[in-house]
Each structure stands twice: as structure tokens, then as C-alpha cells.
PDB file of C-alpha atoms in Angstrom:
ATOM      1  CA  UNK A  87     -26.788  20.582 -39.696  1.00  0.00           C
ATOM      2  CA  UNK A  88     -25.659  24.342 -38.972  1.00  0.00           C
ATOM      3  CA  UNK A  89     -23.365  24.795 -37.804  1.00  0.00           C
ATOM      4  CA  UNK A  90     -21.630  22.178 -39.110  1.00  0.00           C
ATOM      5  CA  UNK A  91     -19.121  22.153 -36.647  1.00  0.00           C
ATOM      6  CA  UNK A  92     -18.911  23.796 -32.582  1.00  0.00           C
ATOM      7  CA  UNK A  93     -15.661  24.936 -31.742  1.00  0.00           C
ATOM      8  CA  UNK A  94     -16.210  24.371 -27.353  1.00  0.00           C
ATOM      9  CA  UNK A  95     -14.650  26.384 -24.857  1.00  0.00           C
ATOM     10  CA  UNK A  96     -12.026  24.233 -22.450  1.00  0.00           C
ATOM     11  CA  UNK A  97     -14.613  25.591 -19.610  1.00  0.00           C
ATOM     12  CA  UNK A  98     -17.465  23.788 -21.203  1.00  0.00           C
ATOM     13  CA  UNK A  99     -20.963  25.342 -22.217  1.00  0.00           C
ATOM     14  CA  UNK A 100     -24.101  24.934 -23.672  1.00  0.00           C
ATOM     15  CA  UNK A 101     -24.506  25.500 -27.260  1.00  0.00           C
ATOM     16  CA  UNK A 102     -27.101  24.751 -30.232  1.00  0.00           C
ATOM     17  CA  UNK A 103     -27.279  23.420 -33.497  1.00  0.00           C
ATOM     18  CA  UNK A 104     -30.162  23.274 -35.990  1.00  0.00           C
ATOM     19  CA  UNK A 105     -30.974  19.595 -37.738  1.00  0.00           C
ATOM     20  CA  UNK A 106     -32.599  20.377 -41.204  1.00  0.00           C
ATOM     21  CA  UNK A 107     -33.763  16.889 -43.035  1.00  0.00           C
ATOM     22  CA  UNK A 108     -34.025  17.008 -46.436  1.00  0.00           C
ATOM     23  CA  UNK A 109     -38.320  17.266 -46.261  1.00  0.00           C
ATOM     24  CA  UNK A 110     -40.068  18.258 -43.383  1.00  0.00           C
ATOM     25  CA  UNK A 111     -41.692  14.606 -42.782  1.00  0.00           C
ATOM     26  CA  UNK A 112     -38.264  12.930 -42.407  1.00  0.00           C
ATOM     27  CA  UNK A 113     -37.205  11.589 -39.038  1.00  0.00           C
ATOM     28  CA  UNK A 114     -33.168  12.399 -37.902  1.00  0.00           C
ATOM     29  CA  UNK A 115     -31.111  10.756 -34.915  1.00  0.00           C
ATOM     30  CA  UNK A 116     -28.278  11.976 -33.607  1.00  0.00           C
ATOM     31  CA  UNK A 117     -25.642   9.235 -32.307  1.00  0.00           C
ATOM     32  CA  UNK A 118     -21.902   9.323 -31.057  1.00  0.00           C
ATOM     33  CA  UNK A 119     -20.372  11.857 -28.920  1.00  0.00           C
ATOM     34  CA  UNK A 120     -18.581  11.178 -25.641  1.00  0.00           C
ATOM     35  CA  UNK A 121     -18.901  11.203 -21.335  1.00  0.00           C
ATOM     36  CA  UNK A 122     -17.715  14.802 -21.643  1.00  0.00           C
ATOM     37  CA  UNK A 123     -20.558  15.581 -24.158  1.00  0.00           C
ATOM     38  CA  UNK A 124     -24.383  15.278 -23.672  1.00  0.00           C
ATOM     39  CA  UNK A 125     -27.334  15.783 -25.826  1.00  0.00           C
ATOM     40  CA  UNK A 126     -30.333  17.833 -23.681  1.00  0.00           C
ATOM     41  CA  UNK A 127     -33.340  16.673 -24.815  1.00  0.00           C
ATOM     42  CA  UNK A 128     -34.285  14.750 -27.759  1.00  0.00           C
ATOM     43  CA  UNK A 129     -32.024  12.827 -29.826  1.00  0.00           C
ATOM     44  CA  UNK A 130     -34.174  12.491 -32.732  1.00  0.00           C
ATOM     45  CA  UNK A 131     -36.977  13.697 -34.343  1.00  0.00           C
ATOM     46  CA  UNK A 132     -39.445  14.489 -37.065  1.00  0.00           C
ATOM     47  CA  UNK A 133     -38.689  17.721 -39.160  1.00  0.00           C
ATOM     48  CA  UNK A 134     -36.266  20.973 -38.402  1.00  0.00           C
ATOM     49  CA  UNK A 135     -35.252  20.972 -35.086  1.00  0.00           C
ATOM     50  CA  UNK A 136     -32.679  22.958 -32.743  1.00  0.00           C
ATOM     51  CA  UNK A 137     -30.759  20.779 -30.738  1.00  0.00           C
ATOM     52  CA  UNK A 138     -28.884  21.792 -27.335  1.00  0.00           C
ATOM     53  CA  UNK A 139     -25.306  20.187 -26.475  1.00  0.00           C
ATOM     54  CA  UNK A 140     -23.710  20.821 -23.107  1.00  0.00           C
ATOM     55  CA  UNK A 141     -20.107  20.635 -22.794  1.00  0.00           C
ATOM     56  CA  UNK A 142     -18.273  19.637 -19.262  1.00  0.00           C
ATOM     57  CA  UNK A 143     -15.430  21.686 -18.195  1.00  0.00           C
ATOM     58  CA  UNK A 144     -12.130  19.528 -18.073  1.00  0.00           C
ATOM     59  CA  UNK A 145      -9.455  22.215 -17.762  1.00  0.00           C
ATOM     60  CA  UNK A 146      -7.000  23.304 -20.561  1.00  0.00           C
ATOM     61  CA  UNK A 147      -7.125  19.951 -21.949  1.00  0.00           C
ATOM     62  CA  UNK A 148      -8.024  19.528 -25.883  1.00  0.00           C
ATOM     63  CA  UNK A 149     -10.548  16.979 -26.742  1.00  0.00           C
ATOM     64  CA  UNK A 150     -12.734  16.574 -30.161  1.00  0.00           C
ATOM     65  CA  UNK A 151     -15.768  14.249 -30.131  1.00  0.00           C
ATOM     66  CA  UNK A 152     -17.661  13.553 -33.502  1.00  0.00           C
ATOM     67  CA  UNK A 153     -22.538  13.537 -33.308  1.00  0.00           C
ATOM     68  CA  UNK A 154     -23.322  11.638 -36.788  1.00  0.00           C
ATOM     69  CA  UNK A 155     -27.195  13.268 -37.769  1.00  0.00           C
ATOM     70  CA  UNK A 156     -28.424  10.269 -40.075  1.00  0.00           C
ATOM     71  CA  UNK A 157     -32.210  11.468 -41.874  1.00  0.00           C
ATOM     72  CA  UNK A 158     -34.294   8.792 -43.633  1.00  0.00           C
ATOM     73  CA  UNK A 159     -35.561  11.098 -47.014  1.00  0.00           C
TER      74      UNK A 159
END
């Protein structure tokens, strides 16, 4: 996964990350996260793929919220 770790703005956001499986034919899923947090789109797949998070605003309050990407090769 690059980045390996998104660093969100307390105003929320969209950002992207890139899921690279160890061989092209592997499937990935993404799980955890939190109500704050959402995965748009897919989450999993077969081979590289860019995935986009969007962030909620929640004023100047710090929060941290783990995605696990699990690959079967």
C-alpha cells in the first residue's frame, strides 16, 4: 500500500492510496476504518488498484482510524 500511511486534514478530504498485491492475479480487501471514514468505491479487488478515502470534517478534533489491506498470494 503507498502511501503507507494519510496524514488527514481536521477539515476532512478526499485522498488516494494505491493497493499493490504481491502478483497481479491476487485479490485484496480492505476492512476497518471508522463513521468518520469511508471507502468510495470498491473495497476489494483483483490486481493494482487506486483506492479513494473521504474524510468528514469534525473540527480541530484529533482522531486516527486504522484500513487493514489483506492479499491472498
Amino acid at each position: 500500500v503507498s502511501p503507507a500511511s494519510i496524514r488527514a486534514a481536521h477539515t476532512g478530504g478526499t485522498y488516494t492510496f494505491t493497493v499493490t498485491p504481491p502478483a497481479a492475479d491476487c485479490t485484496w480487501t480492505i476492512a476497518g476504518g471508522d463513521s468518520w471514514m469511508r471507502i468510495v468505491g470498491a473495497t476489494s479487488g483483483k490486481g493494482p488498484a487506486t483506492v479513494t478515502l473521504q474524510v468528514e470534517a469534525v473540527g480541530d478534533a484529533a482522531r486516527s482510524a486504522g484500513l487493514w489491506v489483506t492479499a491472498d498470494g
